[in-house]
Amino acid sequence: MAQIKKYPLLSQLRSEASSYVQYFRKGKTVRAGRGLSFWFDPTGASISEIPMDDRELNFMIKGQSSDYQDLAVQGVVSWRVVDAQRLGERVDFSIDLKSGRSAGKPQDQIRSVLNGLVREFADTHLKKYGVRELLEKGLAPLQAAINAGFTEDPTLTSMGLEIVSVRVAALTPSSELSRALQAPTFESLQQKADEATFSRRALAVEKERAIAENELNNQVELAARRKELIAREDANARSEAEALAAASRITVEADAEAKIVTAEAEARRIRSVEQAAADMETARMSAYGSVPPAVLYALAAQEFAGKLERIDSLTVSPDMLAGIMNQVKSLVGSTEAQG
């Protein structure tokens, strides 16, 4: 915005470098250029200020596809002035000589023209395709169509304007249409989700079956190992019992053999003792055989008397005396004969 300072007879204007200023007096151009600063007489003067920097127009328009579905298009158009004099002839950029502000609304006029052109170009493109095809193609074809429309249309060139860029931000269907378009996709996604759920459940069931089968195999393996262990323990017990029986048998046989040996030794000892006693008895009997009967009687009587503790009475018969005397005589006779 230009700055104007008022003095008693004259006023001074200072403009920015991004503004193109035209000073008219009595219908003729006195000064024209960017970033001017000059004195002027407010009486009969007319000044216009045209911005030369890039400006943006945010647009939101509605159109219909070839299948009569409503769509909303949002985006931004960047524009600038390339011929200020021509634009000044088409649009009023006059400023208030007291405040320096724009006397009208030239920016709104330019935005209205741009917005109308964008609506025209976008609507032309939308009517060529169905809504699903438009949404599937995305924003790039629509943006290229609007750019091509500005390039081919002479309206902006005749006004001294130029399009810097066009950016389409969104192509949106109505809420009802959006839900209708989302339904197949939603159903497909839901179906895939259900399939994933079923697959997950099936996988879980398969894993559970595998786990159960593995547990059963483990139980079978454990049972087989337990059976094998029992068989081994039984074999070990049998072997141990056989070993103990063999050891006992060996011990019994050893004891029996020891007893046999002992018995045989004892028998030999007894036989030796008996044989010695028999031999001694034989020798004694042999000795007694050569002894006269009277001596034997005497010895027997002596031995019998030695065994008696006392004799209460003794009865001697005549026959016994006669016999004794005969034996004594015989003994004496034999003794003398030997002498």
Short mmCIF file of C-alpha atoms in Angstrom, two decimals:
data_model
loop_
_atom_site.label_atom_id
_atom_site.label_comp_id
_atom_site.label_asym_id
_atom_site.label_seq_id
_atom_site.Cartn_x
_atom_site.Cartn_y
_atom_site.Cartn_z
CA MET A 1 0.00 0.00 0.00
CA ALA A 2 1.31 3.42 -0.97
CA GLN A 3 2.08 5.96 1.74
CA ILE A 4 0.72 9.49 1.19
CA LYS A 5 1.74 12.46 3.28
CA LYS A 6 -0.30 15.63 2.97
CA TYR A 7 1.12 19.09 3.11
CA PRO A 8 -0.64 22.48 2.76
CA LEU A 9 -0.43 22.68 -1.04
CA LEU A 10 1.09 19.37 -2.17
CA SER A 11 1.13 15.70 -1.13
CA GLN A 12 3.92 13.15 -1.30
CA LEU A 13 3.50 9.50 -2.36
CA ARG A 14 5.89 6.68 -1.64
CA SER A 15 5.26 3.18 -3.02
CA GLU A 16 6.85 -0.24 -2.55
CA ALA A 17 9.02 -1.84 -5.18
CA SER A 18 6.40 -4.58 -5.63
CA SER A 19 3.74 -2.03 -6.68
CA TYR A 20 3.23 -0.47 -10.06
CA VAL A 21 2.01 3.15 -9.70
CA GLN A 22 0.27 5.21 -12.40
CA TYR A 23 -0.20 8.95 -11.87
CA PHE A 24 -2.84 10.56 -14.09
CA ARG A 25 -3.61 14.21 -14.32
CA LYS A 26 -6.35 15.60 -16.52
CA GLY A 27 -6.68 12.19 -18.23
CA LYS A 28 -3.01 11.93 -19.16
CA THR A 29 -0.31 9.72 -17.69
CA VAL A 30 2.18 11.86 -15.80
CA ARG A 31 4.21 9.09 -14.11
CA ALA A 32 4.13 5.31 -14.28
CA GLY A 33 6.47 2.70 -12.81
CA ARG A 34 7.35 0.46 -9.86
CA GLY A 35 8.39 1.82 -6.49
CA LEU A 36 7.84 5.50 -7.41
CA SER A 37 8.06 8.39 -4.99
CA PHE A 38 6.86 11.86 -6.06
CA TRP A 39 5.03 15.01 -5.12
CA PHE A 40 1.62 15.69 -6.59
CA ASP A 41 -1.22 18.15 -6.43
CA PRO A 42 -4.31 16.34 -5.08
CA THR A 43 -6.55 18.67 -7.06
CA GLY A 44 -7.42 16.93 -10.33
CA ALA A 45 -5.00 14.01 -9.77
CA SER A 46 -5.78 10.26 -10.13
CA ILE A 47 -3.39 7.55 -8.95
CA SER A 48 -3.64 3.76 -9.32
CA GLU A 49 -1.47 1.13 -7.55
CA ILE A 50 -1.21 -2.36 -9.05
CA PRO A 51 0.53 -5.15 -7.02
CA MET A 52 3.23 -6.92 -9.02
CA ASP A 53 4.04 -9.72 -6.57
CA ASP A 54 2.67 -13.25 -6.82
CA ARG A 55 -0.79 -13.74 -5.30
CA GLU A 56 -2.75 -16.85 -4.46
CA LEU A 57 -6.38 -17.79 -4.86
CA ASN A 58 -7.78 -20.61 -2.74
CA PHE A 59 -10.68 -22.16 -4.57
CA MET A 60 -13.34 -24.72 -3.72
CA ILE A 61 -15.77 -25.54 -6.50
CA LYS A 62 -18.37 -28.22 -7.10
CA GLY A 63 -18.96 -30.15 -10.27
CA GLN A 64 -20.55 -33.32 -11.59
CA SER A 65 -19.09 -36.40 -13.18
CA SER A 66 -20.43 -37.99 -16.35
CA ASP A 67 -22.67 -40.19 -14.20
CA TYR A 68 -24.13 -37.12 -12.45
CA GLN A 69 -22.35 -37.53 -9.15
CA ASP A 70 -21.41 -34.43 -7.17
CA LEU A 71 -17.73 -33.81 -6.53
CA ALA A 72 -15.90 -31.04 -4.69
CA VAL A 73 -12.54 -29.73 -5.92
CA GLN A 74 -10.16 -27.84 -3.66
CA GLY A 75 -6.89 -26.22 -4.57
CA VAL A 76 -4.78 -23.08 -4.99
CA VAL A 77 -4.05 -20.94 -8.04
CA SER A 78 -0.96 -18.69 -7.98
CA TRP A 79 -1.09 -15.67 -10.34
CA ARG A 80 0.73 -12.44 -11.03
CA VAL A 81 0.54 -9.28 -13.16
CA VAL A 82 2.68 -9.25 -16.31
CA ASP A 83 1.21 -6.14 -17.99
CA ALA A 84 0.22 -3.54 -15.42
CA GLN A 85 -0.97 -0.97 -17.95
CA ARG A 86 -3.29 -3.42 -19.66
CA LEU A 87 -4.62 -4.64 -16.29
CA GLY A 88 -5.10 -1.04 -15.19
CA GLU A 89 -7.23 -0.48 -18.29
CA ARG A 90 -9.41 -3.52 -17.43
CA VAL A 91 -9.63 -3.27 -13.64
CA ASP A 92 -9.85 -0.15 -11.49
CA PHE A 93 -6.88 0.02 -9.05
CA SER A 94 -7.43 3.67 -8.05
CA ILE A 95 -6.38 4.61 -4.52
CA ASP A 96 -7.70 7.16 -2.04
CA LEU A 97 -5.41 10.22 -2.23
CA LYS A 98 -5.80 10.81 1.50
CA SER A 99 -5.16 7.36 2.95
CA GLY A 100 -3.42 5.57 0.10
CA ARG A 101 -5.86 2.63 0.32
CA SER A 102 -7.56 1.09 -2.68
CA ALA A 103 -10.79 2.90 -3.50
CA GLY A 104 -12.49 -0.26 -4.87
CA LYS A 105 -12.03 -4.04 -4.71
CA PRO A 106 -9.91 -4.94 -7.72
CA GLN A 107 -8.53 -8.09 -6.07
CA ASP A 108 -12.06 -9.47 -5.74
CA GLN A 109 -12.69 -8.86 -9.44
CA ILE A 110 -9.55 -10.79 -10.38
CA ARG A 111 -10.41 -13.62 -7.97
CA SER A 112 -13.90 -13.81 -9.44
CA VAL A 113 -12.49 -14.17 -12.94
CA LEU A 114 -9.95 -16.80 -11.85
CA ASN A 115 -12.52 -18.73 -9.83
CA GLY A 116 -14.91 -18.79 -12.79
CA LEU A 117 -12.21 -20.07 -15.11
CA VAL A 118 -11.16 -22.77 -12.64
CA ARG A 119 -14.78 -23.88 -12.29
CA GLU A 120 -15.15 -24.01 -16.07
CA PHE A 121 -11.97 -26.01 -16.68
CA ALA A 122 -12.60 -28.40 -13.79
CA ASP A 123 -16.22 -29.00 -14.72
CA THR A 124 -15.23 -29.73 -18.33
CA HIS A 125 -12.77 -32.36 -17.13
CA LEU A 126 -15.18 -33.91 -14.57
CA LYS A 127 -17.93 -34.40 -17.15
CA LYS A 128 -15.68 -36.57 -19.28
CA TYR A 129 -15.38 -39.42 -16.79
CA GLY A 130 -17.38 -41.39 -14.29
CA VAL A 131 -16.91 -40.76 -10.60
CA ARG A 132 -15.07 -44.00 -9.90
CA GLU A 133 -12.65 -43.42 -12.78
CA LEU A 134 -12.01 -39.85 -11.64
CA LEU A 135 -11.25 -40.98 -8.12
CA GLU A 136 -9.06 -43.82 -9.32
CA LYS A 137 -7.03 -41.51 -11.58
CA GLY A 138 -6.41 -39.09 -8.75
CA LEU A 139 -5.58 -35.39 -8.75
CA ALA A 140 -2.87 -35.19 -11.41
CA PRO A 141 -5.17 -35.40 -14.50
CA LEU A 142 -7.52 -32.76 -13.08
CA GLN A 143 -4.64 -30.45 -12.23
CA ALA A 144 -3.19 -30.89 -15.75
CA ALA A 145 -6.61 -30.11 -17.28
CA ILE A 146 -6.92 -26.85 -15.32
CA ASN A 147 -3.38 -25.82 -16.30
CA ALA A 148 -4.10 -26.60 -19.93
CA GLY A 149 -7.31 -24.57 -19.76
CA PHE A 150 -5.46 -21.49 -18.46
CA THR A 151 -2.82 -21.93 -21.17
CA GLU A 152 -5.35 -22.14 -23.98
CA ASP A 153 -7.82 -19.51 -22.74
CA PRO A 154 -6.99 -15.88 -23.81
CA THR A 155 -8.90 -14.20 -20.99
CA LEU A 156 -5.98 -13.75 -18.59
CA THR A 157 -3.59 -12.74 -21.37
CA SER A 158 -5.96 -9.98 -22.45
CA MET A 159 -6.08 -8.76 -18.86
CA GLY A 160 -2.29 -8.74 -18.46
CA LEU A 161 -2.31 -11.65 -15.96
CA GLU A 162 -0.31 -14.86 -15.87
CA ILE A 163 -0.83 -18.14 -13.99
CA VAL A 164 2.22 -19.18 -12.00
CA SER A 165 0.96 -22.58 -10.84
CA VAL A 166 -2.14 -24.62 -10.16
CA ARG A 167 -2.26 -27.09 -7.25
CA VAL A 168 -5.28 -29.32 -6.75
CA ALA A 169 -5.41 -30.46 -3.12
CA ALA A 170 -8.52 -32.63 -3.01
CA LEU A 171 -11.22 -34.24 -5.12
CA THR A 172 -13.98 -35.23 -2.72
CA PRO A 173 -17.33 -36.92 -3.38
CA SER A 174 -20.39 -36.20 -1.26
CA SER A 175 -20.78 -38.01 2.05
CA GLU A 176 -23.50 -40.34 0.71
CA LEU A 177 -21.48 -41.09 -2.40
CA SER A 178 -18.36 -41.58 -0.34
CA ARG A 179 -20.09 -44.16 1.84
CA ALA A 180 -21.49 -45.89 -1.25
CA LEU A 181 -18.05 -46.00 -2.87
CA GLN A 182 -16.46 -47.21 0.33
CA ALA A 183 -18.99 -50.01 0.76
CA PRO A 184 -17.43 -52.48 -1.76
CA THR A 185 -13.97 -51.71 -0.49
CA PHE A 186 -15.17 -51.99 3.09
CA GLU A 187 -16.90 -55.28 2.30
CA SER A 188 -13.78 -56.54 0.55
CA LEU A 189 -11.60 -55.49 3.45
CA GLN A 190 -14.09 -56.98 5.89
CA GLN A 191 -14.08 -60.19 3.88
CA LYS A 192 -10.29 -60.23 3.92
CA ALA A 193 -10.36 -59.52 7.64
CA ASP A 194 -12.82 -62.39 8.12
CA GLU A 195 -10.63 -64.63 5.99
CA ALA A 196 -7.63 -63.57 8.03
CA THR A 197 -9.60 -64.30 11.21
CA PHE A 198 -10.67 -67.70 9.89
CA SER A 199 -7.13 -68.42 8.77
CA ARG A 200 -5.83 -67.37 12.15
CA ARG A 201 -8.39 -69.59 13.87
CA ALA A 202 -7.61 -72.46 11.53
CA LEU A 203 -3.92 -71.95 12.20
CA ALA A 204 -4.63 -71.85 15.92
CA VAL A 205 -6.67 -75.07 15.66
CA GLU A 206 -3.89 -76.65 13.61
CA LYS A 207 -1.34 -75.58 16.17
CA GLU A 208 -3.51 -76.89 18.98
CA ARG A 209 -3.89 -80.17 17.10
CA ALA A 210 -0.14 -80.31 16.55
CA ILE A 211 0.42 -79.56 20.24
CA ALA A 212 -2.08 -82.25 21.27
CA GLU A 213 -0.51 -84.71 18.85
CA ASN A 214 2.91 -83.81 20.15
CA GLU A 215 1.72 -84.31 23.73
CA LEU A 216 0.19 -87.67 22.74
CA ASN A 217 3.43 -88.68 21.04
CA ASN A 218 5.31 -87.62 24.14
CA GLN A 219 2.97 -89.69 26.29
CA VAL A 220 3.40 -92.68 23.97
CA GLU A 221 7.15 -92.18 24.05
CA LEU A 222 7.10 -91.87 27.83
CA ALA A 223 4.95 -95.00 28.10
CA ALA A 224 7.36 -96.88 25.84
CA ARG A 225 10.32 -95.66 27.86
CA ARG A 226 8.49 -96.54 31.09
CA LYS A 227 7.82 -100.03 29.71
CA GLU A 228 11.43 -100.35 28.70
CA LEU A 229 12.50 -99.10 32.13
CA ILE A 230 10.22 -101.64 33.84
CA ALA A 231 11.61 -104.38 31.62
CA ARG A 232 15.14 -103.31 32.44
CA GLU A 233 14.32 -103.11 36.14
CA ASP A 234 12.73 -106.59 35.94
CA ALA A 235 15.77 -107.92 34.11
CA ASN A 236 18.04 -106.26 36.65
CA ALA A 237 15.98 -107.70 39.52
CA ARG A 238 16.03 -111.12 37.86
CA SER A 239 19.76 -110.84 37.32
CA GLU A 240 20.23 -109.69 40.90
CA ALA A 241 18.05 -112.57 42.19
CA GLU A 242 19.97 -115.03 40.03
CA ALA A 243 23.22 -113.55 41.29
CA LEU A 244 22.01 -113.80 44.88
CA ALA A 245 20.77 -117.35 44.27
CA ALA A 246 24.09 -118.28 42.69
CA ALA A 247 25.93 -116.66 45.57
CA SER A 248 23.69 -118.48 48.06
CA ARG A 249 24.16 -121.72 46.16
CA ILE A 250 27.89 -121.21 46.16
CA THR A 251 27.77 -120.39 49.88
CA VAL A 252 25.60 -123.44 50.61
CA GLU A 253 27.79 -125.66 48.47
CA ALA A 254 30.86 -124.24 50.17
CA ASP A 255 29.27 -124.79 53.57
CA ALA A 256 28.22 -128.29 52.53
CA GLU A 257 31.67 -129.07 51.22
CA ALA A 258 33.16 -127.59 54.37
CA LYS A 259 30.81 -129.71 56.48
CA ILE A 260 31.63 -132.75 54.35
CA VAL A 261 35.30 -132.09 54.77
CA THR A 262 34.76 -131.55 58.48
CA ALA A 263 32.62 -134.67 58.73
CA GLU A 264 35.18 -136.66 56.78
CA ALA A 265 37.94 -135.33 58.99
CA GLU A 266 35.86 -136.11 62.09
CA ALA A 267 35.10 -139.58 60.72
CA ARG A 268 38.75 -140.16 60.04
CA ARG A 269 39.53 -138.94 63.54
CA ILE A 270 36.85 -141.17 65.03
CA ARG A 271 38.02 -144.08 62.95
CA SER A 272 41.55 -143.39 64.04
CA VAL A 273 40.48 -143.17 67.67
CA GLU A 274 38.26 -146.25 67.40
CA GLN A 275 40.97 -148.07 65.50
CA ALA A 276 43.45 -147.12 68.17
CA ALA A 277 41.01 -148.19 70.89
CA ALA A 278 40.30 -151.40 69.00
CA ASP A 279 43.99 -152.02 68.53
CA MET A 280 44.62 -151.30 72.16
CA GLU A 281 41.73 -153.56 73.13
CA THR A 282 43.06 -156.22 70.78
CA ALA A 283 46.49 -155.87 72.30
CA ARG A 284 45.02 -155.99 75.76
CA MET A 285 42.90 -159.00 74.90
CA SER A 286 45.97 -160.58 73.43
CA ALA A 287 47.75 -159.83 76.68
CA TYR A 288 44.86 -161.21 78.67
CA GLY A 289 44.87 -164.34 76.49
CA SER A 290 48.27 -165.30 77.80
CA VAL A 291 47.37 -164.55 81.42
CA PRO A 292 46.09 -167.44 83.52
CA PRO A 293 42.45 -167.36 84.51
CA ALA A 294 43.28 -167.01 88.19
CA VAL A 295 45.18 -163.84 87.51
CA LEU A 296 42.35 -162.55 85.44
CA TYR A 297 39.97 -163.26 88.26
CA ALA A 298 42.29 -161.48 90.62
CA LEU A 299 42.52 -158.50 88.35
CA ALA A 300 38.82 -158.45 87.84
CA ALA A 301 38.28 -158.64 91.52
CA GLN A 302 40.78 -155.86 92.05
CA GLU A 303 39.11 -153.68 89.48
CA PHE A 304 35.69 -154.51 90.86
CA ALA A 305 36.89 -153.74 94.36
CA GLY A 306 38.30 -150.44 93.20
CA LYS A 307 34.93 -149.46 91.88
CA LEU A 308 33.09 -150.36 95.04
CA GLU A 309 32.87 -147.68 97.67
CA ARG A 310 32.08 -150.11 100.51
CA ILE A 311 31.15 -153.79 101.11
CA ASP A 312 28.45 -154.31 103.66
CA SER A 313 28.59 -158.15 103.54
CA LEU A 314 30.50 -160.83 101.62
CA THR A 315 29.21 -164.37 101.19
CA VAL A 316 31.83 -167.02 100.34
CA SER A 317 30.54 -170.44 99.34
CA PRO A 318 32.58 -173.62 99.42
CA ASP A 319 32.36 -174.01 95.70
CA MET A 320 33.70 -170.55 95.18
CA LEU A 321 36.61 -171.21 97.54
CA ALA A 322 37.37 -174.49 95.85
CA GLY A 323 37.46 -172.82 92.52
CA ILE A 324 39.65 -170.02 93.76
CA MET A 325 42.05 -172.38 95.30
CA ASN A 326 42.27 -174.36 92.10
CA GLN A 327 43.01 -171.28 90.17
CA VAL A 328 45.68 -170.23 92.63
CA LYS A 329 47.31 -173.58 92.38
CA SER A 330 47.27 -173.40 88.66
CA LEU A 331 48.76 -169.96 88.74
CA VAL A 332 51.51 -170.97 91.03
CA GLY A 333 52.30 -174.02 89.00
CA SER A 334 52.54 -172.03 85.84
CA THR A 335 54.77 -169.52 87.47
CA GLU A 336 57.14 -172.11 88.69
CA ALA A 337 57.22 -173.75 85.33
CA GLN A 338 58.16 -170.50 83.75
CA GLY A 339 60.85 -169.97 86.39
#
